[in-house]
Short mmCIF file of N, CA and C in Angstrom, two decimals:
data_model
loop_
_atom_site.label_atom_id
_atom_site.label_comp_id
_atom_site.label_asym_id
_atom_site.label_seq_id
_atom_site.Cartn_x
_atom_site.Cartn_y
_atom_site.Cartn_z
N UNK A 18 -33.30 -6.91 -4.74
CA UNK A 18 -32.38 -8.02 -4.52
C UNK A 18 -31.14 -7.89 -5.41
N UNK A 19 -31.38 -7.83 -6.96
CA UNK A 19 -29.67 -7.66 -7.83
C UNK A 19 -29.41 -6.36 -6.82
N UNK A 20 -30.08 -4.95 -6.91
CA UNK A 20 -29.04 -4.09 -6.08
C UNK A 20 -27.82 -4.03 -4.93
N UNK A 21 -28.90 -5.09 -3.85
CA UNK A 21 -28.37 -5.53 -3.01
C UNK A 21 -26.53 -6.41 -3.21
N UNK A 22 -27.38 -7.38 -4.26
CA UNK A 22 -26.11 -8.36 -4.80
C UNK A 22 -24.78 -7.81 -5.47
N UNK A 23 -25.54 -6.43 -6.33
CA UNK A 23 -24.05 -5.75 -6.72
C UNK A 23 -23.26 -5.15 -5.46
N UNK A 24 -23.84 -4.49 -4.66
CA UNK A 24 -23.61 -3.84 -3.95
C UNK A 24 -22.39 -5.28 -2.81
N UNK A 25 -22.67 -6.31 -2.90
CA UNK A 25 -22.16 -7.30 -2.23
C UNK A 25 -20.73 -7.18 -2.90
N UNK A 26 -20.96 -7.30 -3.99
CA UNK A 26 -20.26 -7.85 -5.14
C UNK A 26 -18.58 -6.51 -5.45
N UNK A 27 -19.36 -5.37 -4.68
CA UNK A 27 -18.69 -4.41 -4.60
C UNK A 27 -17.44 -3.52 -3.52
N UNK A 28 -16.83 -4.24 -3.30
CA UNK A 28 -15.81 -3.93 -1.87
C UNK A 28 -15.31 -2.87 -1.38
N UNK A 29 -15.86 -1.78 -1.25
CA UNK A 29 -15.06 -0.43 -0.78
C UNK A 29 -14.52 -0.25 0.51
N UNK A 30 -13.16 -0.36 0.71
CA UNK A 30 -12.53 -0.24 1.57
C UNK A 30 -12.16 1.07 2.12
N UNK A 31 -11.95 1.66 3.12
CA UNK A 31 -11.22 2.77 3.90
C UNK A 31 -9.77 2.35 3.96
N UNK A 32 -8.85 2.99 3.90
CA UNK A 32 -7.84 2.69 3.88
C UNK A 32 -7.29 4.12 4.52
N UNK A 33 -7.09 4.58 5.77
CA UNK A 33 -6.76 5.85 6.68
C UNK A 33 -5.33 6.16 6.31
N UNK A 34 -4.95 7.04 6.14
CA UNK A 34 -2.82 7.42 5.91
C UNK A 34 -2.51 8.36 7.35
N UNK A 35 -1.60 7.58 7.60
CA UNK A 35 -0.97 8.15 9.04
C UNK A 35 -0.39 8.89 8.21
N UNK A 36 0.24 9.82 7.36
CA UNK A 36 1.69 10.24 6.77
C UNK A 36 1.41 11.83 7.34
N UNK A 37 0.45 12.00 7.99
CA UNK A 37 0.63 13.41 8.54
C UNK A 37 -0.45 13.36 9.53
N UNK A 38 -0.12 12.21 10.34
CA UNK A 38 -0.85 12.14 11.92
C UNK A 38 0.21 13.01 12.73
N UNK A 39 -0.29 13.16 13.89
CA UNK A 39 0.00 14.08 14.81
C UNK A 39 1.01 12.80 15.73
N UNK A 40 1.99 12.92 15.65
CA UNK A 40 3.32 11.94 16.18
C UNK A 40 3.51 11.26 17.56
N UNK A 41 2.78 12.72 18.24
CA UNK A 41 2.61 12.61 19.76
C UNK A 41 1.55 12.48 20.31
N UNK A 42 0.38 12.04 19.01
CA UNK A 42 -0.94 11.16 19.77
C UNK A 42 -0.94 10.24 18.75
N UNK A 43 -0.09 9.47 18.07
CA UNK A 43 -0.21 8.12 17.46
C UNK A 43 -1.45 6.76 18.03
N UNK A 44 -1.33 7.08 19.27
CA UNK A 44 -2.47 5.53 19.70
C UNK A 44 -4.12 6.69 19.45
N UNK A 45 -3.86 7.75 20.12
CA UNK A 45 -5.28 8.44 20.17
C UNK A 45 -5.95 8.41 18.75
N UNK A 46 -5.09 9.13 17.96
CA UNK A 46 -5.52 9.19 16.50
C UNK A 46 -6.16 7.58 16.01
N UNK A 47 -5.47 6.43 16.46
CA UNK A 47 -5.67 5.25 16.33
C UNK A 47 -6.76 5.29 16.63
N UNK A 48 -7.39 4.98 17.73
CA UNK A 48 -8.46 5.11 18.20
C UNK A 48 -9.52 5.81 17.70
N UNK A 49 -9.45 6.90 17.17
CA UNK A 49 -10.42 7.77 16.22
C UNK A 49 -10.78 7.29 15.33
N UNK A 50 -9.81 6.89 14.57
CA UNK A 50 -9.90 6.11 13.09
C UNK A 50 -10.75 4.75 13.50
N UNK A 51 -10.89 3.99 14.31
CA UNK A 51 -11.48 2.69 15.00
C UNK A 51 -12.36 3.13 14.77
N UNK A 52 -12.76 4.34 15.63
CA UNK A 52 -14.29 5.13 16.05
C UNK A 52 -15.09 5.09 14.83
N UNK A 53 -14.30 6.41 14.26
CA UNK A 53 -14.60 6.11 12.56
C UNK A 53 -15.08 5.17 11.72
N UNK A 54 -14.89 3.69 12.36
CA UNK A 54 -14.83 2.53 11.42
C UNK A 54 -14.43 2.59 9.99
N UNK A 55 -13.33 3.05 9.76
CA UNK A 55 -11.86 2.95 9.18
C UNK A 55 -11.75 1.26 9.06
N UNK A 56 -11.55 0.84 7.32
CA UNK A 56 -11.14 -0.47 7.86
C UNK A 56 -9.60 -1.04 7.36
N UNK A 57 -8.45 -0.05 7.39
CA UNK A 57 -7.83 -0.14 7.55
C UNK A 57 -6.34 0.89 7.87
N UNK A 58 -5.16 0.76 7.60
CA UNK A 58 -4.31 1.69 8.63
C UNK A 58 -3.50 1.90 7.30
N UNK A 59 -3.13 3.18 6.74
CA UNK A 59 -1.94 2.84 5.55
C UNK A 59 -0.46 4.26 5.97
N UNK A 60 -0.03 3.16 6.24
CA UNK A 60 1.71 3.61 6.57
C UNK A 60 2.30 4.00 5.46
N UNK A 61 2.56 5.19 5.12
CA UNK A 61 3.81 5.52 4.06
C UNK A 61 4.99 5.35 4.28
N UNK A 62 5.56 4.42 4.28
CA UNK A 62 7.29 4.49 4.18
C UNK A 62 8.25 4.73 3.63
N UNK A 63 9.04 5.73 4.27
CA UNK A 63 10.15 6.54 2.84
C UNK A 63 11.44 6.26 3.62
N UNK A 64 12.12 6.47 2.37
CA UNK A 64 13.83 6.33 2.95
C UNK A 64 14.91 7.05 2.67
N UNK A 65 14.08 8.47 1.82
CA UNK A 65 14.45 9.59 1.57
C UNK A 65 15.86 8.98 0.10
N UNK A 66 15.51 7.82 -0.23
CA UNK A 66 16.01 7.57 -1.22
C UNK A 66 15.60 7.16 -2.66
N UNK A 67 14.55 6.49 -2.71
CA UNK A 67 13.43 5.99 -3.83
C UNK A 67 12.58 7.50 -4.11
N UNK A 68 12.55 7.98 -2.53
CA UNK A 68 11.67 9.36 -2.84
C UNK A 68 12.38 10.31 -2.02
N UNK A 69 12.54 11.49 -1.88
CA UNK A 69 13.06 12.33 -1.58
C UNK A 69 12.64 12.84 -0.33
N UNK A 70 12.18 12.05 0.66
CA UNK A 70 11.45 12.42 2.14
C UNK A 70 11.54 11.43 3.13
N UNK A 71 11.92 11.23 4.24
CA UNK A 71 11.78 10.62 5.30
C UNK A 71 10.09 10.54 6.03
N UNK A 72 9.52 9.34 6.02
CA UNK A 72 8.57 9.02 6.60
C UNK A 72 8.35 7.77 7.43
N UNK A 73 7.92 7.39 8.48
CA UNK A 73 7.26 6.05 9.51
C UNK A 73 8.94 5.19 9.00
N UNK A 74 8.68 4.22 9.97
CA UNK A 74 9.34 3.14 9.96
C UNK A 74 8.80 1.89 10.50
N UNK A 75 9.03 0.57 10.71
CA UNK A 75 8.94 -0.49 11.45
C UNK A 75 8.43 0.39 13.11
N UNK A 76 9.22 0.89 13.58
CA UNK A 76 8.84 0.90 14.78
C UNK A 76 7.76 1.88 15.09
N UNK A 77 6.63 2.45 14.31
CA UNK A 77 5.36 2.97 14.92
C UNK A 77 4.67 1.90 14.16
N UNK A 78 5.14 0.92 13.49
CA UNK A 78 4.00 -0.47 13.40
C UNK A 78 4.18 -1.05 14.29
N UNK A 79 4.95 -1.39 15.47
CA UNK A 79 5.23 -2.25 15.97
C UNK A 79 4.47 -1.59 17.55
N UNK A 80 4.96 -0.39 17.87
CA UNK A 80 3.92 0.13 18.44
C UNK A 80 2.90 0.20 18.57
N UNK A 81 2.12 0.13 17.56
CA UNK A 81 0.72 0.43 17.17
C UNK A 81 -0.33 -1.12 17.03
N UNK A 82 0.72 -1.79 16.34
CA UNK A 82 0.12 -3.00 16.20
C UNK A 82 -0.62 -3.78 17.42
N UNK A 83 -0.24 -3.63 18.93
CA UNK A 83 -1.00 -4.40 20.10
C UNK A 83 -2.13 -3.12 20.21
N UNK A 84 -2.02 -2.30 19.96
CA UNK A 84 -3.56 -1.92 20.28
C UNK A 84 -4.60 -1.63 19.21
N UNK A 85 -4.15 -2.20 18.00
CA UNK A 85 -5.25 -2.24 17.07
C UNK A 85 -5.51 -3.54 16.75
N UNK A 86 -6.99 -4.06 16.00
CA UNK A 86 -6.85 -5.40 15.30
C UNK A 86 -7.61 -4.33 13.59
N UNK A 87 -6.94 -3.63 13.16
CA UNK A 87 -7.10 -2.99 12.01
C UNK A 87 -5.97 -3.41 11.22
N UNK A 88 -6.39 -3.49 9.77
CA UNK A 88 -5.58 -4.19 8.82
C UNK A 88 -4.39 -2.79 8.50
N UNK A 89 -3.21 -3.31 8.42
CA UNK A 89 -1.93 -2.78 8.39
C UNK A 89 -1.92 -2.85 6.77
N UNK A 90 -1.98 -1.70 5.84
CA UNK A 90 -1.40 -1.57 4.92
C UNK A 90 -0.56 -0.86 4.52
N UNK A 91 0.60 -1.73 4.23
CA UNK A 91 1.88 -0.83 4.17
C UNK A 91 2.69 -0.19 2.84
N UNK A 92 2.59 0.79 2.72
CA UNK A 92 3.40 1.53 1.16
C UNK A 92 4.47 1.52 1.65
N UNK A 93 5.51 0.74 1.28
CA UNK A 93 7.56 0.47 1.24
C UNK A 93 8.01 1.14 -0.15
N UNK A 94 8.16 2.88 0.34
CA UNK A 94 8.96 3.78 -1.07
C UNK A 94 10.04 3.98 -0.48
N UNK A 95 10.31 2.59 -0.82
CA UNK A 95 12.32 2.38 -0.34
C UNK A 95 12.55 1.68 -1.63
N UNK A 96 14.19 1.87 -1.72
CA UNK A 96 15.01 1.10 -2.74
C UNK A 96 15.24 -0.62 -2.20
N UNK A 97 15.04 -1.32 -3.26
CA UNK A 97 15.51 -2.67 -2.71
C UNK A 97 14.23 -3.33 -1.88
N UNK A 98 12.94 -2.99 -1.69
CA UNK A 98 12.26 -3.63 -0.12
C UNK A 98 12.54 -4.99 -0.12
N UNK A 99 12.87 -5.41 -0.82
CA UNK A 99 13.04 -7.11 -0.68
C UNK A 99 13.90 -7.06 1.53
N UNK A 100 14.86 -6.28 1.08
CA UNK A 100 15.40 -6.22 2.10
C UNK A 100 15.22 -6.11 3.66
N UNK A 101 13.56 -5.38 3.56
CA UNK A 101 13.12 -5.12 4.41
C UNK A 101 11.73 -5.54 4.83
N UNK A 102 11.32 -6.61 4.27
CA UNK A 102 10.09 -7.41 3.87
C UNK A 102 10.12 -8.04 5.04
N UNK A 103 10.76 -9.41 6.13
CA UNK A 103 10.40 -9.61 7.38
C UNK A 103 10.74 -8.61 8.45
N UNK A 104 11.55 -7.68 8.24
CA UNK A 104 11.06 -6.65 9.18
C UNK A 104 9.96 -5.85 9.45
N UNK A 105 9.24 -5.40 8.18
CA UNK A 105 7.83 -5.24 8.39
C UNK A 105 6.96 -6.72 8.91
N UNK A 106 6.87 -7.16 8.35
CA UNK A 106 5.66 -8.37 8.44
C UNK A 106 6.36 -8.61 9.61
N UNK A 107 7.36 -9.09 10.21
CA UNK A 107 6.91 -9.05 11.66
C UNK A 107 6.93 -8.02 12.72
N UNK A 108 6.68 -6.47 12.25
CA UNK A 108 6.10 -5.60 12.99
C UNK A 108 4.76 -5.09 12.78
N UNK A 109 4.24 -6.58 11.74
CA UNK A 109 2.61 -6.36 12.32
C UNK A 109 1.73 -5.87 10.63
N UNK A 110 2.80 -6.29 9.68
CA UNK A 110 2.40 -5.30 8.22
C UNK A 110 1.02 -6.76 8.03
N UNK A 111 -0.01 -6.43 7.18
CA UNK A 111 -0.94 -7.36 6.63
C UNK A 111 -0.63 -7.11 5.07
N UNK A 112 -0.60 -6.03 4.33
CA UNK A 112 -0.44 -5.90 3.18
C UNK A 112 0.80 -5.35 2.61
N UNK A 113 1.84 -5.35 2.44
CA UNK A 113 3.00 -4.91 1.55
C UNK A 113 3.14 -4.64 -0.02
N UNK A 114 3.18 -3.27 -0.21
CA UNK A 114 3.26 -2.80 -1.19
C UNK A 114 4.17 -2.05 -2.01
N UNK A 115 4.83 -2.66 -2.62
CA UNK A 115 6.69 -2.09 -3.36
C UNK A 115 5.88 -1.63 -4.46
N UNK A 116 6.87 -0.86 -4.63
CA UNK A 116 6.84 0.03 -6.11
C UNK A 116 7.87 -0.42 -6.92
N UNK A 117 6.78 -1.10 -8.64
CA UNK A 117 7.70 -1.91 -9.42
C UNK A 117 9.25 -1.11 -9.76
N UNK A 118 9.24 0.31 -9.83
CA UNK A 118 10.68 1.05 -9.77
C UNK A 118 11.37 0.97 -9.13
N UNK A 119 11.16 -0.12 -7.75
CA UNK A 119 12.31 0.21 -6.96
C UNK A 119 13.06 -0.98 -6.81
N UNK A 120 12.22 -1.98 -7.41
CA UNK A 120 12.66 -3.70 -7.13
C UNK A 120 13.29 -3.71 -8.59
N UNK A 121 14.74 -4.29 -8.31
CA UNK A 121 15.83 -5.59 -9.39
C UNK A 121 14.80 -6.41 -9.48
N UNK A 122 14.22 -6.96 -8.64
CA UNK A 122 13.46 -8.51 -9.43
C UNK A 122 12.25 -8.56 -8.32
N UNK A 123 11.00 -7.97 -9.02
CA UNK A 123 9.96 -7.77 -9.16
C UNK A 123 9.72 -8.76 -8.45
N UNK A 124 9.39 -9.75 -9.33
CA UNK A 124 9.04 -11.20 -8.89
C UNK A 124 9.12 -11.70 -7.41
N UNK A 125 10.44 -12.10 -7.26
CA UNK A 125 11.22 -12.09 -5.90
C UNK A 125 10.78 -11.41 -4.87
N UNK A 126 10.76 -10.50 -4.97
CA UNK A 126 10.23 -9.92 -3.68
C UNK A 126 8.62 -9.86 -3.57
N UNK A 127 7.97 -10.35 -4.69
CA UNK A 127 6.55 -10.33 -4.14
C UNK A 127 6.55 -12.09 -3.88
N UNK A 128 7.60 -12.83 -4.14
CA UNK A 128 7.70 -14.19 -3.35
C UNK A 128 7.62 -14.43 -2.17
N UNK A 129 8.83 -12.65 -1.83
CA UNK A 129 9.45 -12.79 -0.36
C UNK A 129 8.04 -12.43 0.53
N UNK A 130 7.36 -11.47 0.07
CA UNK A 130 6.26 -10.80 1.01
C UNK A 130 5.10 -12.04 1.17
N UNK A 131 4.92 -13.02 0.08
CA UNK A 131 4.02 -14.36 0.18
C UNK A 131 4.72 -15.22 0.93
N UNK A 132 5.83 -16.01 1.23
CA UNK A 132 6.32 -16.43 2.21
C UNK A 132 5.84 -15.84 3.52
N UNK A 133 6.39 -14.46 3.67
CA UNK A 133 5.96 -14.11 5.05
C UNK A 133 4.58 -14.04 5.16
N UNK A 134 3.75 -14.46 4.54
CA UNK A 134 2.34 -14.56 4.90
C UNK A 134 1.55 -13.26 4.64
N UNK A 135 2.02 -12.55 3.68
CA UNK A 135 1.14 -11.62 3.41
C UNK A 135 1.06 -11.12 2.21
N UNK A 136 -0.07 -10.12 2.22
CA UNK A 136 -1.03 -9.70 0.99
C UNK A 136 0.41 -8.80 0.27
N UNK A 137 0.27 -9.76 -1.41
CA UNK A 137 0.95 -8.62 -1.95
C UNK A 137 0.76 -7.48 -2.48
N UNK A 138 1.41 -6.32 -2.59
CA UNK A 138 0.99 -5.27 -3.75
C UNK A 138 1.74 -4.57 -4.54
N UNK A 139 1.53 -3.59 -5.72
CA UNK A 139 2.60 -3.38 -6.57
C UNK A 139 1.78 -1.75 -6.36
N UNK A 140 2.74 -1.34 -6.50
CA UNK A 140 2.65 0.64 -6.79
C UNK A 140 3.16 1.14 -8.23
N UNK A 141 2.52 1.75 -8.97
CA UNK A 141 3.12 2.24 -10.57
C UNK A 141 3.30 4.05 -9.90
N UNK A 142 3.88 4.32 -10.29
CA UNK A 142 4.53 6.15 -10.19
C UNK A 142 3.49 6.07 -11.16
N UNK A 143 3.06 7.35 -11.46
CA UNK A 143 2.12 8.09 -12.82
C UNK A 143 2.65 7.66 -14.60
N UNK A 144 4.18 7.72 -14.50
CA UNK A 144 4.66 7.85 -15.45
C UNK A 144 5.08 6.13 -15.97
N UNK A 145 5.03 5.26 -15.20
CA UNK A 145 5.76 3.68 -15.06
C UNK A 145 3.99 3.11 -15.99
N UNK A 146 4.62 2.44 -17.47
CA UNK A 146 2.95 1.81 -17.73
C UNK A 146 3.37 0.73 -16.91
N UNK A 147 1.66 -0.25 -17.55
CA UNK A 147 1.20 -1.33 -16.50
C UNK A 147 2.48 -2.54 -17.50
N UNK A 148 2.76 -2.45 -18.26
CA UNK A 148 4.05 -3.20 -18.86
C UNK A 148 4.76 -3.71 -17.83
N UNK A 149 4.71 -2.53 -17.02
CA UNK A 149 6.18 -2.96 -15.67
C UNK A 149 5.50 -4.19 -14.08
N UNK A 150 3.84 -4.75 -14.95
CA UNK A 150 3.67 -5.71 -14.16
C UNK A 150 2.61 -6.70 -14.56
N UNK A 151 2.48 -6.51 -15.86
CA UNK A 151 1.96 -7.58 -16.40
C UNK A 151 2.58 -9.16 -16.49
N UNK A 152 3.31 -9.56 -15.91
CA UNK A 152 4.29 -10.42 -15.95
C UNK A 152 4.13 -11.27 -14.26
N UNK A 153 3.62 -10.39 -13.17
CA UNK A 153 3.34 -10.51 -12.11
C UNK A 153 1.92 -10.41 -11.73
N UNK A 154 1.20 -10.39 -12.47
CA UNK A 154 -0.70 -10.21 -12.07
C UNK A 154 -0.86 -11.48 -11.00
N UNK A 155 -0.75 -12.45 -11.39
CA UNK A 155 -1.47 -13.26 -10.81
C UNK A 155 -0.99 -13.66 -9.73
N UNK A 156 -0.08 -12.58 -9.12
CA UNK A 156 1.09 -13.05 -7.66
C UNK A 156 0.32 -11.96 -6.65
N UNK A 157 0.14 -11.11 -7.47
CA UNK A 157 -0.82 -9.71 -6.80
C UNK A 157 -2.14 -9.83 -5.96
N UNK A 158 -2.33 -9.25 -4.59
CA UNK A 158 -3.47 -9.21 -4.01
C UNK A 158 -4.17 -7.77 -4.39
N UNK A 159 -3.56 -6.67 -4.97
CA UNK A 159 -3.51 -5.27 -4.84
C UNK A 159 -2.68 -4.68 -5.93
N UNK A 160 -3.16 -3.23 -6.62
CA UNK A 160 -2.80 -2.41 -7.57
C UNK A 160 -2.63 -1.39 -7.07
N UNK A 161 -1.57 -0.71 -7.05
CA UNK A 161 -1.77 0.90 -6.51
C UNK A 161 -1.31 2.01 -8.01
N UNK A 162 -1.96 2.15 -7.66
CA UNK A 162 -1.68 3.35 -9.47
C UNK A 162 -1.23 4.91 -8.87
N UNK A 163 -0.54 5.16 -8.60
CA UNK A 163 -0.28 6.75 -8.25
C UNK A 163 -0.81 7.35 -8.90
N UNK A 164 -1.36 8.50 -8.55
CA UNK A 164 -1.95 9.57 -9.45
C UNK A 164 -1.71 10.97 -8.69
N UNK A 165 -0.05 10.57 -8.12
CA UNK A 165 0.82 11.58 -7.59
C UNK A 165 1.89 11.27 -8.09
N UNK A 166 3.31 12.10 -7.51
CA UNK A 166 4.48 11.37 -7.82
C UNK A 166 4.74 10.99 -6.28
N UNK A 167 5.44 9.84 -5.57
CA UNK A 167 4.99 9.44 -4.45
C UNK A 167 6.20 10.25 -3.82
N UNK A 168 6.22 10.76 -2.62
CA UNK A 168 7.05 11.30 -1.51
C UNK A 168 6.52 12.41 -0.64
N UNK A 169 5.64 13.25 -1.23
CA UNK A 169 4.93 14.50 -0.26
C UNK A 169 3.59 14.18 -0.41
N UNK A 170 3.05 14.76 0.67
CA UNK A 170 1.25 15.02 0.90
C UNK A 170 1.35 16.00 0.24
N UNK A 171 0.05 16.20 -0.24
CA UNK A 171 -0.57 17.45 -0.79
C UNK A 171 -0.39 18.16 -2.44
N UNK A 172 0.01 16.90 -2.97
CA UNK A 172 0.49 17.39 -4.10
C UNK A 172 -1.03 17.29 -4.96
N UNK A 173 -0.73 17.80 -6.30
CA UNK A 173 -1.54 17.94 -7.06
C UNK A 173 -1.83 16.71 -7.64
N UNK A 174 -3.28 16.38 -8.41
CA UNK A 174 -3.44 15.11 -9.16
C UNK A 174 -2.98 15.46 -10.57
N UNK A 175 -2.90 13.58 -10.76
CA UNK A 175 -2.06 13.76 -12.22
C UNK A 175 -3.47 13.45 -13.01
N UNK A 176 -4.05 14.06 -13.70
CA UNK A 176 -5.10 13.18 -14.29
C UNK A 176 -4.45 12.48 -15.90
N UNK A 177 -3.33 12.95 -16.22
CA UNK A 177 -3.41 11.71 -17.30
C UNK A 177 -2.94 10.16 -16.35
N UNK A 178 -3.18 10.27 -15.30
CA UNK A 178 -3.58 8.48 -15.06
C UNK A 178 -4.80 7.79 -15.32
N UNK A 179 -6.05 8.46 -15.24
CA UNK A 179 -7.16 8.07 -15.87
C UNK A 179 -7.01 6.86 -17.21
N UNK A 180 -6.41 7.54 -18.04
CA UNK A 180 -6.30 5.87 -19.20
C UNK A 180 -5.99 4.67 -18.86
N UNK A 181 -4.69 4.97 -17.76
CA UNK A 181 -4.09 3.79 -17.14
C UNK A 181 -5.15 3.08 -16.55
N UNK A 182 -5.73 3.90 -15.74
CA UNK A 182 -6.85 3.03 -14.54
C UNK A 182 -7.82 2.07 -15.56
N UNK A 183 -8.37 2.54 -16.69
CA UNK A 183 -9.17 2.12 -17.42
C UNK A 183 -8.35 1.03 -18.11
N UNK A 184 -6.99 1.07 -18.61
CA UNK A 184 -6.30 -0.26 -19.24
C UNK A 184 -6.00 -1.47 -17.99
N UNK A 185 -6.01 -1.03 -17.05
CA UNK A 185 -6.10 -2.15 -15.49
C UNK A 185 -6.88 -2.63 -15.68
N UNK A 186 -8.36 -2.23 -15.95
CA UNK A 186 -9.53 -2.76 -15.64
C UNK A 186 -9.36 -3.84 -16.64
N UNK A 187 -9.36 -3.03 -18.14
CA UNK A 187 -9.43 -4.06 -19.04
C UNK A 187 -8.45 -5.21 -18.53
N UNK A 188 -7.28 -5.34 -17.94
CA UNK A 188 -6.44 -6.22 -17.85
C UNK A 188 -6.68 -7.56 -16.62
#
């Protein structure tokens, strides 16, 4: 019975990355990931400015969104997302996630993403401490800790993020 209860107590999510799905079977791949029982969808978004690569936009969420009921989690590695916060959420985003480096005012835009009715989240680069969001915890639905530098697949891990992960916990 406690086993059971931790195990309750314990939430492991799937969280799938389109960032190198196959473009021209976007719904099929969808569908796999369903199959899979995947329990959720995570969009990388780039703007080849915050990070040095063009990736997804609004419009393969907006696509995608009538034939899934899978939770939309969205990474925004754009400059400014404040800017672009009801354009996602109403192409279907459930979770929005800025990176504290890219937002003037932190705060604000995890206001803007709670207005529009959704889950907030914050992204740290490897090198950004948790300093840059201790000030915002309790606005937060979600932590994303890079343990890349964010813009390409396939990069190598950083393992001095390990301390970080462990000073989160404590926090």
């Amino acid at each position: 019975y406690k086993f059971l209860l931790f195990l309750y107590k314990i939430m492991i999510k799937i969280s799938a990355s389109l960032m190198c799905a196959d473009y021209s079977n976007l719904a099929g791949q969808v569908e796999d990931l369903e199959k899979a029982r995947v329990d959720m969808l995570h969009f990388d978004i780039m703007d080849g400015d915050f990070v040095p690569n063009f990736s997804m936009s609004q419009l393969e969420m907006k696509a995608l969104r009538p034939l899934t009921k899978l939770t939309f989690d969205v990474h925004l590695m754009i400059k400014e997302p404040i800017r672009y916060i009801k354009q996602f959420a109403d192409a279907g985003a459930d979770i929005l996630t800025v990176h504290a480096e890219a937002c003037v005012h932190l705060d604000r835009t995890l206001q803007e993403i709670k207005e529009h009715g959704k889950k907030a989240a914050v992204a740290l680069n490897p090198s950004t401490p948790l300093s840059a969001i201790q000030h915002v915890l309790d606005k937060l639905d979600m932590i994303v800790l890079m343990t890349v530098n964010p813009g390409f697949a396939g990069q190598k891990y950083i393992p001095s993020v390990i301390p970080k992960i462990k000073e989160l916990r404590e926090l």
